[in-house]
PDB file of C-alpha atoms in Angstrom:
ATOM      1  CA  GLU T 795    -190.182  18.655 -22.827  1.00  0.00           C
ATOM      2  CA  MET T 796    -193.013  16.265 -21.870  1.00  0.00           C
ATOM      3  CA  LEU T 797    -190.749  14.443 -19.418  1.00  0.00           C
ATOM      4  CA  ALA T 798    -189.772  17.723 -17.760  1.00  0.00           C
ATOM      5  CA  ARG T 799    -193.433  18.562 -17.235  1.00  0.00           C
ATOM      6  CA  THR T 800    -194.172  15.258 -15.488  1.00  0.00           C
ATOM      7  CA  LYS T 801    -191.449  15.753 -12.879  1.00  0.00           C
ATOM      8  CA  GLY T 802    -191.229  18.293 -10.109  1.00  0.00           C
ATOM      9  CA  ARG T 803    -193.814  20.777  -8.903  1.00  0.00           C
ATOM     10  CA  HIS T 804    -195.823  21.173 -12.086  1.00  0.00           C
ATOM     11  CA  SER T 805    -199.531  20.383 -11.953  1.00  0.00           C
ATOM     12  CA  PHE T 806    -199.460  19.084 -15.523  1.00  0.00           C
ATOM     13  CA  GLU T 807    -201.649  16.067 -16.304  1.00  0.00           C
ATOM     14  CA  PRO T 808    -199.994  14.068 -19.100  1.00  0.00           C
ATOM     15  CA  PRO T 809    -202.171  12.666 -21.900  1.00  0.00           C
ATOM     16  CA  TRP T 810    -203.363   9.046 -21.817  1.00  0.00           C
ATOM     17  CA  TRP T 811    -200.901   7.940 -24.488  1.00  0.00           C
ATOM     18  CA  TRP T 812    -197.989   9.255 -22.422  1.00  0.00           C
ATOM     19  CA  LEU T 813    -199.091   7.253 -19.375  1.00  0.00           C
ATOM     20  CA  ASN T 814    -199.554   4.128 -21.516  1.00  0.00           C
ATOM     21  CA  GLY T 815    -196.042   4.608 -22.902  1.00  0.00           C
ATOM     22  CA  VAL T 816    -194.545   4.946 -19.431  1.00  0.00           C
ATOM     23  CA  ASP T 817    -196.291   1.750 -18.289  1.00  0.00           C
ATOM     24  CA  ALA T 818    -195.185  -0.115 -21.419  1.00  0.00           C
ATOM     25  CA  SER T 819    -191.578   1.012 -21.011  1.00  0.00           C
ATOM     26  CA  LYS T 820    -191.508  -0.192 -17.402  1.00  0.00           C
ATOM     27  CA  THR T 821    -192.886  -3.570 -18.470  1.00  0.00           C
ATOM     28  CA  VAL T 822    -190.313  -3.846 -21.274  1.00  0.00           C
ATOM     29  CA  SER T 823    -187.462  -2.944 -18.915  1.00  0.00           C
ATOM     30  CA  ILE T 824    -188.505  -5.799 -16.619  1.00  0.00           C
ATOM     31  CA  HIS T 825    -189.492  -8.521 -19.122  1.00  0.00           C
ATOM     32  CA  GLY T 826    -187.568  -7.562 -22.259  1.00  0.00           C
ATOM     33  CA  ARG T 827    -188.419  -8.688 -25.776  1.00  0.00           C
ATOM     34  CA  ARG T 828    -191.658 -10.525 -24.953  1.00  0.00           C
ATOM     35  CA  ALA T 829    -193.050  -7.413 -23.267  1.00  0.00           C
ATOM     36  CA  GLY T 830    -192.037  -5.349 -26.294  1.00  0.00           C
ATOM     37  CA  ILE T 831    -194.026  -7.660 -28.539  1.00  0.00           C
ATOM     38  CA  ILE T 832    -197.103  -7.305 -26.331  1.00  0.00           C
ATOM     39  CA  ALA T 833    -196.618  -3.531 -26.061  1.00  0.00           C
ATOM     40  CA  SER T 834    -196.801  -3.296 -29.848  1.00  0.00           C
ATOM     41  CA  ALA T 835    -200.196  -5.047 -29.854  1.00  0.00           C
ATOM     42  CA  LYS T 836    -203.177  -2.804 -30.534  1.00  0.00           C
ATOM     43  CA  ARG T 837    -205.254  -1.692 -27.531  1.00  0.00           C
ATOM     44  CA  VAL T 838    -203.994  -4.403 -25.141  1.00  0.00           C
ATOM     45  CA  GLU T 839    -204.103  -3.007 -21.603  1.00  0.00           C
ATOM     46  CA  ASN T 840    -201.081  -3.220 -19.322  1.00  0.00           C
ATOM     47  CA  GLU T 841    -202.831  -5.512 -16.819  1.00  0.00           C
ATOM     48  CA  ILE T 842    -203.632  -8.007 -19.569  1.00  0.00           C
ATOM     49  CA  ALA T 843    -200.035  -7.815 -20.793  1.00  0.00           C
ATOM     50  CA  TRP T 844    -198.794  -8.705 -17.301  1.00  0.00           C
ATOM     51  CA  ASP T 845    -201.199 -11.671 -17.198  1.00  0.00           C
ATOM     52  CA  ILE T 846    -199.970 -12.955 -20.555  1.00  0.00           C
ATOM     53  CA  LEU T 847    -196.344 -12.625 -19.471  1.00  0.00           C
ATOM     54  CA  ALA T 848    -197.014 -14.449 -16.201  1.00  0.00           C
ATOM     55  CA  GLU T 849    -198.985 -17.304 -17.755  1.00  0.00           C
ATOM     56  CA  THR T 850    -196.737 -18.088 -20.741  1.00  0.00           C
ATOM     57  CA  GLU T 851    -193.089 -18.921 -21.262  1.00  0.00           C
ATOM     58  CA  GLY T 852    -191.029 -18.182 -24.336  1.00  0.00           C
ATOM     59  CA  GLU T 853    -192.338 -16.944 -27.659  1.00  0.00           C
ATOM     60  CA  GLY T 854    -194.317 -19.999 -28.669  1.00  0.00           C
ATOM     61  CA  ASP T 855    -197.663 -20.388 -30.355  1.00  0.00           C
ATOM     62  CA  ASP T 856    -199.551 -20.046 -27.061  1.00  0.00           C
ATOM     63  CA  PHE T 857    -197.899 -16.682 -26.401  1.00  0.00           C
ATOM     64  CA  PHE T 858    -198.922 -15.245 -29.769  1.00  0.00           C
ATOM     65  CA  GLU T 859    -202.408 -16.786 -29.600  1.00  0.00           C
ATOM     66  CA  ARG T 860    -202.950 -15.051 -26.250  1.00  0.00           C
ATOM     67  CA  ILE T 861    -201.886 -11.711 -27.738  1.00  0.00           C
ATOM     68  CA  VAL T 862    -204.241 -12.091 -30.708  1.00  0.00           C
ATOM     69  CA  GLU T 863    -207.088 -13.064 -28.376  1.00  0.00           C
ATOM     70  CA  ALA T 864    -206.394 -10.012 -26.183  1.00  0.00           C
ATOM     71  CA  GLU T 865    -206.513  -7.779 -29.276  1.00  0.00           C
ATOM     72  CA  ARG T 866    -209.853  -9.324 -30.286  1.00  0.00           C
ATOM     73  CA  GLU T 867    -211.319  -8.748 -26.831  1.00  0.00           C
ATOM     74  CA  ALA T 868    -210.110  -5.134 -26.859  1.00  0.00           C
ATOM     75  CA  LEU T 869    -211.816  -4.558 -30.210  1.00  0.00           C
ATOM     76  CA  LYS T 870    -215.033  -6.109 -28.905  1.00  0.00           C
ATOM     77  CA  LYS T 871    -214.967  -3.729 -25.930  1.00  0.00           C
ATOM     78  CA  ARG T 872    -214.349  -0.789 -28.214  1.00  0.00           C
ATOM     79  CA  PHE T 873    -217.311  -1.433 -30.502  1.00  0.00           C
ATOM     80  CA  MET T 874    -219.825  -2.623 -27.932  1.00  0.00           C
TER      81      MET T 874
END
């Protein structure tokens, strides 16, 4: 139902979580498992996810450290 409202001539504005889900699904379809891991992180924006994917390779310690750091920064922004 939500997908039908976002296509065609409807002037429906989807909620923020729908737009975030669409962006995350596009990223996952391009980058696969690593993008899925980042998409499951709390409050990490899509632009930051792209940066992490571009600057790291594989699923090593650096990859996960960058995700945790991005989550910390997102929490700082939320409470400040």
